XYZ file of N, CA and C in Angstrom:
801
model
N 47.670 0.258 49.655
C 47.104 1.388 48.924
C 46.373 0.865 47.686
N 45.266 1.488 47.343
C 44.446 1.032 46.225
C 44.513 2.022 45.069
N 44.617 1.492 43.876
C 44.615 2.297 42.671
C 43.440 1.835 41.826
N 42.734 2.781 41.242
C 41.571 2.353 40.482
C 41.223 3.364 39.399
N 40.345 2.956 38.504
C 39.896 3.787 37.399
C 38.434 3.515 37.142
N 37.648 4.607 37.014
C 36.242 4.512 36.651
C 35.490 3.510 37.537
N 35.774 3.573 38.839
C 35.028 2.762 39.798
C 35.476 1.322 39.912
N 36.465 0.901 39.132
C 36.924 -0.491 39.184
C 38.214 -0.557 39.995
N 38.212 -1.292 41.076
C 39.354 -1.360 41.969
C 40.269 -2.525 41.586
N 41.563 -2.216 41.493
C 42.564 -3.239 41.192
C 43.671 -3.130 42.232
N 43.932 -4.216 42.972
C 44.970 -4.195 43.992
C 46.319 -4.508 43.346
N 46.786 -3.533 42.565
C 48.070 -3.659 41.888
C 48.814 -2.349 42.099
N 50.066 -2.317 41.671
C 50.850 -1.089 41.794
C 50.282 -0.027 40.858
N 50.624 1.218 41.145
C 50.164 2.314 40.297
C 50.690 2.166 38.871
N 51.932 1.721 38.733
C 52.505 1.553 37.398
C 51.752 0.479 36.612
N 51.474 -0.652 37.275
C 50.734 -1.730 36.615
C 49.314 -1.280 36.274
N 48.700 -0.538 37.177
C 47.351 -0.052 36.931
C 47.298 0.878 35.724
N 48.310 1.756 35.623
C 48.356 2.656 34.455
C 48.511 1.859 33.164
N 49.354 0.848 33.209
C 49.534 -0.001 32.023
C 48.204 -0.644 31.626
N 47.460 -1.138 32.593
C 46.173 -1.767 32.307
C 45.194 -0.761 31.703
N 45.154 0.427 32.277
C 44.269 1.472 31.758
C 44.634 1.808 30.314
N 45.928 2.025 30.077
C 46.384 2.441 28.754
C 46.114 1.379 27.693
N 46.407 0.133 28.018
C 46.184 -0.924 27.026
C 44.701 -1.122 26.749
N 43.863 -0.942 27.777
C 42.418 -1.046 27.560
C 41.922 0.058 26.627
N 42.431 1.281 26.831
C 42.016 2.383 25.971
C 42.513 2.208 24.542
N 43.724 1.703 24.386
C 44.236 1.455 23.041
C 43.416 0.384 22.328
N 43.017 -0.638 23.059
C 42.178 -1.665 22.459
C 40.827 -1.091 22.053
N 40.267 -0.243 22.914
C 38.987 0.382 22.590
C 39.129 1.326 21.399
N 40.274 2.003 21.327
C 40.527 2.858 20.173
C 40.514 2.033 18.890
N 41.180 0.899 18.924
C 41.231 0.025 17.757
C 39.840 -0.454 17.363
N 39.050 -0.817 18.336
C 37.727 -1.375 18.071
C 36.736 -0.337 17.535
N 36.910 0.929 17.948
C 35.903 1.938 17.611
C 36.348 2.957 16.573
N 37.659 3.116 16.358
C 38.122 4.240 15.542
C 38.817 3.852 14.245
N 38.945 2.579 13.963
C 39.646 2.161 12.752
C 38.998 2.725 11.492
N 37.674 2.732 11.444
C 36.974 3.263 10.269
C 37.216 4.763 10.122
N 37.243 5.482 11.240
C 37.495 6.919 11.178
C 38.932 7.211 10.764
N 39.864 6.395 11.218
C 41.257 6.527 10.774
C 41.331 6.350 9.262
N 40.614 5.367 8.738
C 40.627 5.122 7.296
C 40.045 6.316 6.534
N 38.966 6.898 7.050
C 38.360 8.061 6.398
C 39.321 9.247 6.425
N 40.006 9.428 7.541
C 40.980 10.508 7.642
C 42.134 10.297 6.665
N 42.599 9.060 6.565
C 43.696 8.752 5.647
C 43.284 8.971 4.201
N 42.027 8.740 3.890
C 41.542 8.987 2.528
C 41.626 10.480 2.196
N 41.271 11.333 3.159
C 41.411 12.774 2.961
C 42.878 13.135 2.738
N 43.760 12.560 3.548
C 45.188 12.859 3.435
C 45.749 12.383 2.101
N 45.388 11.183 1.701
C 45.884 10.643 0.436
C 45.379 11.462 -0.744
N 44.126 11.873 -0.695
C 43.573 12.708 -1.767
C 44.336 14.021 -1.876
N 44.655 14.616 -0.728
C 45.379 15.884 -0.728
C 46.782 15.709 -1.307
N 47.518 14.736 -0.800
C 48.909 14.560 -1.207
C 49.007 14.103 -2.659
N 48.077 13.273 -3.095
C 48.092 12.799 -4.487
C 47.932 13.947 -5.468
N 47.264 15.014 -5.028
C 47.033 16.177 -5.896
C 48.026 17.300 -5.622
N 49.153 16.959 -5.002
C 50.220 17.908 -4.676
C 49.816 18.895 -3.579
N 48.786 18.545 -2.815
C 48.412 19.352 -1.671
C 49.187 18.931 -0.444
N 48.926 19.606 0.659
C 49.592 19.340 1.922
C 48.565 19.048 3.003
N 48.975 18.281 3.987
C 48.133 18.028 5.161
C 48.852 18.635 6.361
N 48.274 19.704 6.880
C 48.849 20.373 8.036
C 48.382 19.690 9.320
N 49.254 19.690 10.311
C 48.914 19.118 11.614
C 49.158 20.196 12.651
N 48.098 20.551 13.387
C 48.211 21.644 14.359
C 47.641 21.224 15.701
N 48.339 21.604 16.744
C 47.853 21.434 18.103
C 48.601 22.395 19.002
N 47.980 22.822 20.074
C 48.657 23.718 21.016
C 48.870 22.991 22.332
N 49.801 23.503 23.123
C 50.120 22.837 24.374
C 50.661 21.438 24.118
N 50.236 20.496 24.944
C 50.724 19.134 24.797
C 50.271 18.504 23.478
N 49.168 18.966 22.930
C 48.687 18.429 21.654
C 49.690 18.654 20.536
N 50.576 19.639 20.702
C 51.598 19.891 19.696
C 52.492 18.657 19.474
N 52.616 17.800 20.515
C 53.457 16.616 20.381
C 52.996 15.718 19.236
N 51.697 15.736 18.961
C 51.192 14.901 17.879
C 51.657 15.429 16.518
N 51.908 16.736 16.440
C 52.483 17.299 15.217
C 53.875 16.724 14.992
N 54.676 16.713 16.053
C 56.030 16.178 15.951
C 56.022 14.680 15.670
N 55.026 13.986 16.193
C 54.942 12.545 15.970
C 54.630 12.237 14.507
N 53.903 13.147 13.871
C 53.595 12.942 12.457
C 54.781 13.307 11.572
N 55.400 14.445 11.853
C 56.512 14.923 11.035
C 57.192 16.100 11.720
N 58.519 16.244 11.642
C 59.457 15.317 11.032
C 59.749 14.153 11.968
N 59.658 12.974 11.430
C 59.788 11.754 12.219
C 60.294 10.663 11.300
N 61.205 9.831 11.772
C 61.630 8.704 10.970
C 60.395 7.948 10.492
N 60.338 7.686 9.195
C 59.166 7.025 8.638
C 58.099 7.995 8.176
N 58.285 9.280 8.468
C 57.340 10.283 7.998
C 57.429 10.449 6.491
N 56.364 10.965 5.888
C 56.343 11.106 4.442
C 56.101 12.554 4.044
N 56.644 12.912 2.887
C 56.428 14.250 2.338
C 54.935 14.432 2.070
N 54.433 15.572 2.476
C 53.015 15.871 2.304
C 52.374 16.287 3.609
N 52.925 15.810 4.724
C 52.462 16.227 6.043
C 53.353 17.373 6.541
N 52.742 18.401 7.103
C 53.473 19.572 7.576
C 53.035 19.904 9.002
N 53.991 19.966 9.903
C 53.693 20.366 11.280
C 53.560 21.886 11.326
N 52.349 22.354 11.578
C 52.110 23.788 11.703
C 52.259 24.132 13.184
N 53.450 24.549 13.558
C 53.797 24.712 14.967
C 54.050 26.182 15.276
N 53.354 26.699 16.251
C 53.576 28.054 16.743
C 54.255 27.968 18.104
N 55.432 28.585 18.207
C 56.190 28.481 19.456
C 55.458 29.101 20.637
N 54.575 30.058 20.379
C 53.833 30.688 21.471
C 52.998 29.677 22.250
N 52.628 28.573 21.599
C 51.812 27.549 22.254
C 52.607 26.288 22.569
N 53.904 26.334 22.346
C 54.702 25.110 22.444
C 55.853 25.206 23.426
N 56.352 26.408 23.645
C 57.546 26.571 24.471
C 57.139 27.042 25.867
N 56.704 26.095 26.701
C 56.184 26.461 28.015
C 56.720 25.561 29.126
N 57.802 24.854 28.867
C 58.280 23.866 29.835
C 58.870 24.498 31.092
N 59.146 25.798 31.055
C 59.643 26.461 32.265
C 58.549 26.528 33.344
N 57.288 26.422 32.913
C 56.095 26.445 33.776
C 55.827 27.832 34.352
N 56.833 28.421 35.049
C 56.665 29.779 35.563
C 57.787 30.650 35.014
N 57.624 31.960 35.134
C 58.635 32.867 34.611
C 58.530 32.981 33.104
N 59.637 33.416 32.469
C 59.656 33.539 31.013
C 59.388 32.192 30.366
N 58.582 32.201 29.294
C 58.214 30.968 28.588
C 57.517 29.973 29.512
N 56.721 30.494 30.413
C 55.978 29.640 31.330
C 54.632 29.232 30.757
N 53.814 28.638 31.583
C 52.569 28.019 31.140
C 51.401 28.993 31.074
N 51.459 30.076 31.840
C 50.315 30.982 31.908
C 49.974 31.602 30.549
N 50.981 32.057 29.826
C 50.736 32.786 28.579
C 50.074 31.913 27.515
N 50.618 30.718 27.194
C 49.938 29.916 26.171
C 48.534 29.494 26.567
N 48.309 29.223 27.866
C 46.962 28.872 28.301
C 46.002 30.042 28.119
N 46.509 31.250 28.308
C 45.695 32.449 28.079
C 45.441 32.661 26.592
N 46.472 32.501 25.781
C 46.349 32.755 24.344
C 45.362 31.805 23.671
N 45.260 30.575 24.185
C 44.312 29.619 23.603
C 42.872 30.118 23.680
N 42.604 31.050 24.599
C 41.256 31.571 24.789
C 40.986 32.812 23.941
N 42.018 33.282 23.223
C 41.931 34.559 22.520
C 41.287 34.366 21.153
N 40.059 34.875 21.006
C 39.309 34.719 19.757
C 39.987 35.514 18.637
N 40.167 34.877 17.494
C 40.764 35.529 16.334
C 42.222 35.194 16.119
N 42.869 34.625 17.114
C 44.300 34.331 16.986
C 44.553 33.234 15.957
N 43.661 32.243 15.895
C 43.823 31.182 14.904
C 43.798 31.714 13.484
N 42.925 32.677 13.229
C 42.853 33.276 11.894
C 44.151 33.989 11.544
N 44.768 34.640 12.517
C 46.036 35.309 12.259
C 47.130 34.307 11.890
N 47.087 33.136 12.491
C 48.054 32.087 12.134
C 47.839 31.647 10.690
N 46.599 31.412 10.332
C 46.289 30.928 8.983
C 46.625 31.960 7.911
N 46.513 33.234 8.232
C 46.781 34.298 7.257
C 48.239 34.362 6.844
N 49.114 33.656 7.556
C 50.536 33.660 7.223
C 50.864 32.760 6.037
N 49.875 32.012 5.542
C 50.116 31.057 4.467
C 49.130 31.271 3.318
N 49.547 30.869 2.133
C 48.660 30.847 0.975
C 48.323 29.382 0.700
N 47.263 28.912 1.313
C 46.908 27.503 1.187
C 46.412 27.202 -0.224
N 46.672 25.975 -0.648
C 46.281 25.565 -1.988
C 44.908 24.898 -1.998
N 44.370 24.655 -3.191
C 43.015 24.100 -3.310
C 42.891 22.656 -2.844
N 44.017 21.970 -2.667
C 43.963 20.560 -2.271
C 44.522 20.320 -0.873
N 44.798 21.382 -0.134
C 45.338 21.225 1.211
C 44.254 20.766 2.186
N 44.684 20.110 3.260
C 43.791 19.663 4.331
C 44.494 19.911 5.655
N 43.767 19.716 6.751
C 44.371 19.972 8.058
C 43.864 18.970 9.091
N 44.775 18.533 9.939
C 44.463 17.675 11.084
C 44.659 18.512 12.340
N 43.568 18.737 13.075
C 43.605 19.553 14.281
C 43.505 18.657 15.504
N 44.420 18.854 16.439
C 44.516 17.997 17.618
C 44.146 18.798 18.853
N 43.119 18.358 19.549
C 42.701 19.015 20.795
C 41.812 18.050 21.562
N 42.243 17.654 22.745
C 41.450 16.695 23.504
C 40.086 17.270 23.876
N 40.033 18.542 24.233
C 38.744 19.136 24.583
C 37.968 19.575 23.347
N 38.672 20.134 22.376
C 38.026 20.597 21.159
C 37.149 21.819 21.339
N 37.337 22.585 22.414
C 36.439 23.707 22.679
C 37.137 25.060 22.755
N 38.462 25.077 22.888
C 39.143 26.359 23.041
C 38.970 27.213 21.785
N 38.828 28.542 21.930
C 38.663 29.411 20.771
C 39.761 29.250 19.715
N 41.003 29.027 20.144
C 42.090 28.882 19.181
C 41.830 27.742 18.212
N 41.495 26.557 18.724
C 41.322 25.400 17.851
C 40.059 25.542 17.004
N 39.029 26.192 17.556
C 37.806 26.419 16.788
C 38.061 27.434 15.682
N 38.818 28.492 15.978
C 39.210 29.457 14.945
C 39.956 28.762 13.811
N 40.867 27.869 14.164
C 41.640 27.153 13.148
C 40.721 26.321 12.264
N 39.771 25.644 12.870
C 38.841 24.813 12.104
C 37.950 25.663 11.206
N 37.417 26.748 11.747
C 36.552 27.622 10.966
C 37.318 28.254 9.807
N 38.537 28.723 10.087
C 39.346 29.344 9.047
C 39.734 28.363 7.954
N 40.038 27.134 8.341
C 40.391 26.114 7.357
C 39.205 25.804 6.452
N 38.026 25.662 7.045
C 36.827 25.381 6.250
C 36.518 26.532 5.291
N 36.694 27.751 5.748
C 36.452 28.906 4.888
C 37.398 28.926 3.692
N 38.556 28.317 3.845
C 39.531 28.242 2.766
C 39.349 26.987 1.913
N 38.293 26.245 2.170
C 37.991 25.057 1.379
C 38.759 23.820 1.769
N 39.380 23.831 2.942
C 40.187 22.704 3.375
C 39.330 21.682 4.117
N 39.605 20.405 3.883
C 39.000 19.351 4.683
C 39.637 19.378 6.078
N 38.805 19.150 7.089
C 39.269 19.223 8.473
C 39.101 17.859 9.142
N 40.200 17.364 9.698
C 40.185 16.149 10.517
C 40.383 16.583 11.958
N 39.541 16.120 12.849
C 39.677 16.459 14.258
C 40.077 15.243 15.077
N 41.137 15.385 15.845
C 41.540 14.351 16.803
C 41.193 14.892 18.182
N 40.149 14.326 18.795
C 39.532 14.940 19.958
C 38.924 13.855 20.838
N 38.681 14.174 22.103
C 37.947 13.272 22.980
C 36.467 13.632 22.919
N 35.661 12.745 22.382
C 34.222 13.011 22.318
C 33.634 13.145 23.718
N 34.075 12.307 24.620
C 33.533 12.349 25.977
C 33.819 13.692 26.630
N 35.056 14.158 26.487
C 35.418 15.448 27.081
C 34.632 16.567 26.417
N 34.600 16.570 25.091
C 33.936 17.648 24.365
C 32.436 17.674 24.622
N 31.832 16.493 24.630
C 30.386 16.423 24.853
C 29.987 16.932 26.236
N 30.882 16.780 27.207
C 30.568 17.198 28.572
C 30.985 18.639 28.857
N 31.508 19.323 27.822
C 31.991 20.692 27.998
C 31.152 21.661 27.175
N 30.986 22.847 27.683
C 30.275 23.888 26.947
C 31.216 24.555 25.954
N 30.668 24.973 24.828
C 31.458 25.709 23.841
C 31.934 27.020 24.447
N 33.162 27.415 24.137
C 33.695 28.681 24.633
C 33.916 29.688 23.513
N 33.785 29.256 22.259
C 33.922 30.170 21.125
C 32.609 30.919 20.938
N 32.639 32.213 20.611
C 31.405 32.984 20.433
C 30.448 32.400 19.407
N 30.966 31.647 18.445
C 30.116 31.036 17.426
C 29.276 29.899 17.983
N 29.650 29.404 19.158
C 28.974 28.245 19.729
C 29.482 26.927 19.192
N 30.479 26.982 18.316
C 31.023 25.769 17.709
C 32.079 25.110 18.586
N 32.203 23.807 18.403
C 33.314 23.025 18.916
C 34.001 22.380 17.715
N 35.179 21.843 17.928
C 35.877 21.144 16.848
C 35.020 20.014 16.301
N 34.273 19.340 17.170
C 33.383 18.266 16.735
C 32.388 18.736 15.681
N 31.952 19.981 15.782
C 30.938 20.506 14.871
C 31.500 20.853 13.510
N 32.809 21.016 13.413
C 33.423 21.561 12.210
C 34.251 20.555 11.423
N 34.607 19.448 12.043
C 35.476 18.470 11.390
C 34.704 17.601 10.405
N 35.316 17.333 9.260
C 34.738 16.411 8.288
C 34.847 14.972 8.776
N 35.906 14.697 9.503
C 36.119 13.393 10.120
C 36.602 13.621 11.545
N 36.025 12.908 12.487
C 36.452 12.990 13.888
C 37.053 11.656 14.304
N 38.270 11.708 14.817
C 38.899 10.548 15.439
C 38.850 10.765 16.940
N 38.170 9.882 17.644
C 37.989 9.993 19.088
C 39.168 9.333 19.792
N 39.945 10.126 20.529
C 41.131 9.563 21.188
C 40.808 8.761 22.446
N 39.514 8.671 22.797
C 39.047 7.817 23.890
C 39.434 8.316 25.276
N 39.953 9.538 25.369
C 40.378 10.041 26.673
C 39.185 10.441 27.525
N 39.286 10.256 28.832
C 38.241 10.745 29.735
C 38.340 12.260 29.840
N 37.313 12.925 30.332
C 37.405 14.364 30.560
C 38.625 14.695 31.419
N 39.379 15.673 30.967
C 40.578 16.051 31.703
C 41.806 15.245 31.350
N 41.647 14.238 30.484
C 42.769 13.435 29.973
C 43.277 12.396 30.967
N 43.408 12.747 32.232
C 43.982 11.827 33.216
C 42.990 10.722 33.566
N 43.447 9.487 33.462
C 42.543 8.335 33.580
C 42.744 7.526 34.850
N 43.649 7.949 35.706
C 43.987 7.144 36.878
C 43.757 7.932 38.162
N 43.098 7.296 39.107
C 42.892 7.880 40.437
C 43.729 7.083 41.435
N 44.505 7.775 42.231
C 45.345 7.132 43.249
C 44.962 7.692 44.609
N 44.642 6.811 45.530
C 44.322 7.240 46.890
C 45.445 8.120 47.433
N 45.065 9.271 47.943
C 46.056 10.169 48.522
C 46.397 11.336 47.616
N 46.077 11.240 46.315
C 46.282 12.364 45.412
C 44.987 13.151 45.289
N 45.101 14.477 45.269
C 43.914 15.322 45.199
C 43.259 15.292 43.822
N 44.052 15.037 42.774
C 43.551 15.055 41.402
C 43.970 13.777 40.687
N 43.217 13.381 39.655
C 43.629 12.214 38.859
C 44.981 12.455 38.204
N 45.660 11.387 37.879
C 46.920 11.442 37.141
C 46.819 10.420 36.006
N 47.933 10.088 35.389
C 47.914 9.104 34.309
C 47.260 9.610 33.034
N 47.766 10.709 32.443
C 47.200 11.178 31.183
C 47.425 10.158 30.070
N 46.480 10.080 29.156
C 46.536 9.037 28.130
C 46.469 9.564 26.701
N 46.271 10.875 26.533
C 46.103 11.394 25.172
C 47.353 11.238 24.318
N 48.535 11.219 24.951
C 49.764 11.017 24.184
C 49.777 9.631 23.549
N 49.377 8.629 24.308
C 49.392 7.253 23.810
C 48.388 7.050 22.696
N 47.150 7.434 22.936
C 46.121 7.212 21.921
C 46.301 8.169 20.752
N 46.786 9.382 21.035
C 47.019 10.336 19.956
C 48.139 9.886 19.037
N 49.236 9.405 19.617
C 50.343 8.914 18.793
C 49.908 7.705 17.971
N 49.100 6.836 18.571
C 48.574 5.704 17.811
C 47.744 6.196 16.632
N 46.925 7.210 16.872
C 46.060 7.737 15.814
C 46.867 8.299 14.649
N 47.839 9.170 14.945
C 48.557 9.808 13.840
C 49.433 8.814 13.092
N 49.985 7.830 13.797
C 50.791 6.825 13.098
C 49.925 5.932 12.221
N 48.726 5.590 12.701
C 47.819 4.804 11.870
C 47.383 5.594 10.645
N 47.109 6.888 10.824
C 46.723 7.730 9.696
C 47.853 7.810 8.675
N 49.069 8.030 9.144
C 50.195 8.129 8.217
C 50.403 6.816 7.472
N 50.375 5.697 8.183
C 50.584 4.402 7.541
C 49.511 4.125 6.493
N 48.262 4.411 6.851
C 47.169 4.175 5.921
C 47.261 5.108 4.719
N 47.700 6.352 4.955
C 47.879 7.297 3.850
C 48.924 6.787 2.873
N 50.042 6.306 3.397
C 51.096 5.768 2.530
C 50.570 4.592 1.709
N 49.822 3.715 2.355
C 49.263 2.560 1.659
C 48.329 2.991 0.537
N 47.491 3.991 0.809
C 46.548 4.463 -0.198
C 47.266 5.141 -1.363
N 48.341 5.865 -1.085
C 49.101 6.498 -2.154
C 49.773 5.453 -3.039
N 50.335 4.437 -2.425
C 50.977 3.369 -3.195
C 49.960 2.671 -4.086
N 48.752 2.478 -3.564
C 47.693 1.845 -4.360
C 47.329 2.683 -5.578
N 47.606 3.980 -5.527
C 47.337 4.874 -6.655
C 48.545 5.013 -7.570
N 49.584 4.273 -7.267
C 50.784 4.344 -8.087
C 51.722 5.464 -7.703
N 51.540 6.029 -6.522
C 52.381 7.124 -6.034
C 53.248 6.595 -4.901
N 54.551 6.722 -5.063
C 55.475 6.237 -4.031
C 55.861 7.396 -3.118
N 55.382 7.431 -1.870
C 55.700 8.547 -0.971
C 57.197 8.612 -0.664
N 57.692 9.823 -0.540
C 59.088 10.026 -0.152
C 59.167 10.000 1.368
N 60.019 9.131 1.900
C 60.058 8.840 3.332
C 61.296 9.450 3.977
N 61.125 9.975 5.192
C 62.269 10.398 5.991
C 62.891 9.159 6.618
N 64.108 8.792 6.200
C 64.704 7.546 6.704
C 65.372 7.757 8.055
N 65.648 6.668 8.733
C 66.461 6.754 9.929
C 67.871 7.137 9.527
N 68.466 8.073 10.267
C 69.811 8.538 9.913
C 70.860 7.988 10.876
N 70.503 6.951 11.629
C 71.435 6.370 12.590
C 72.174 5.175 11.999
N 72.734 5.380 10.825
C 73.506 4.327 10.171
C 74.836 4.913 9.709
N 75.770 5.173 10.649
C 77.035 5.813 10.282
C 77.810 4.988 9.270
N 78.376 5.704 8.319
C 79.207 5.042 7.321
C 78.446 4.493 6.145
N 77.124 4.591 6.159
C 76.328 4.109 5.032
C 75.837 5.300 4.229
N 76.158 5.312 2.953
C 75.838 6.449 2.107
C 74.359 6.514 1.758
N 73.714 5.369 1.616
C 72.331 5.367 1.145
C 71.394 6.171 2.037
N 71.420 6.013 3.372
C 70.553 6.857 4.205
C 70.820 8.349 4.038
N 72.101 8.727 3.862
C 72.428 10.138 3.664
C 71.816 10.656 2.374
N 71.892 9.860 1.324
C 71.282 10.256 0.046
C 69.771 10.364 0.189
N 69.196 9.422 0.914
C 67.748 9.434 1.094
C 67.312 10.653 1.905
N 68.126 11.048 2.881
C 67.825 12.256 3.645
C 67.813 13.482 2.742
N 68.804 13.597 1.878
C 68.860 14.739 0.967
C 67.666 14.742 0.026
N 67.253 13.562 -0.407
C 66.077 13.468 -1.268
C 64.835 13.929 -0.537
N 64.707 13.510 0.716
C 63.554 13.926 1.517
C 63.535 15.438 1.699
N 64.682 16.020 2.065
C 64.742 17.464 2.267
C 64.302 18.212 1.015
N 64.803 17.776 -0.127
C 64.503 18.469 -1.382
C 63.037 18.314 -1.763
N 62.498 17.116 -1.628
C 61.087 16.905 -1.972
C 60.173 17.651 -1.005
N 60.558 17.711 0.255
C 59.771 18.461 1.233
C 59.795 19.946 0.888
N 60.971 20.463 0.558
C 61.094 21.875 0.189
C 60.188 22.199 -0.989
N 60.220 21.370 -2.008
C 59.411 21.631 -3.195
C 57.919 21.525 -2.895
N 57.549 20.668 -1.955
C 56.125 20.494 -1.646
C 55.516 21.742 -1.035
N 56.342 22.622 -0.463
C 55.860 23.824 0.219
C 55.705 25.022 -0.704
N 56.086 24.872 -1.967
C 56.208 26.027 -2.846
C 54.942 26.874 -2.921
N 53.781 26.252 -2.976
C 52.555 27.029 -3.192
C 52.149 27.869 -1.986
N 52.768 27.624 -0.839
C 52.377 28.354 0.374
C 52.816 29.817 0.360
N 53.819 30.135 -0.446
C 54.404 31.471 -0.373
C 54.402 32.190 -1.721
N 53.858 31.567 -2.736
C 53.864 32.178 -4.073
C 52.557 32.911 -4.325
């Protein structure tokens, strides 16, 4: 049986082929997106240094990148996962909490604005929007609403997928059109990068790998930039050290600093 990607045939197992595809895309991400990661981190550092927040939003599988940014061991105060369960709790696939409803809601114009109206964003807040296609009305609404509120917008998106897709928002905009900085996750259209003889559709999605690399690089670079400004970020430590008091104290410090960082959202 033959496994291949983008017309290149490799007589290896499907698992080995996926590994080759993934490592090639990660290398390409490094070669082409490092400067964009740095620009995104500069926006994040500017926001956090001024007591602002950097929100991370994605629907469907893109929501995983929110969790990868925060709360996560090594995460820093200043990043906030803006998570709506309506777009996140769909693992049942069918029946209650199935996949049909969130996929439908992503197409509903105006829903993103309703999400944003639940918060009182500050003058130094920014947002990182995650969407491989970058065309659904929900993500475009979020970008438009954030810009209207004076927020810098970072888009984590597949340029190839977005460029080959028509806009679906009535404004004609895509996330690419609205982001101050675009980080290209290097995914092919449809995300799946592997073709296996005998399967009707491609498999081997890669946006999780490149997306997680992107958000971790952004967070690391943000921390470095804050330290260079004389600001020591408060870190969520690993709590898997039973019997050691220091991690417990550090956890309490993180919780308290995170709580205080949110104050302007509701006042």
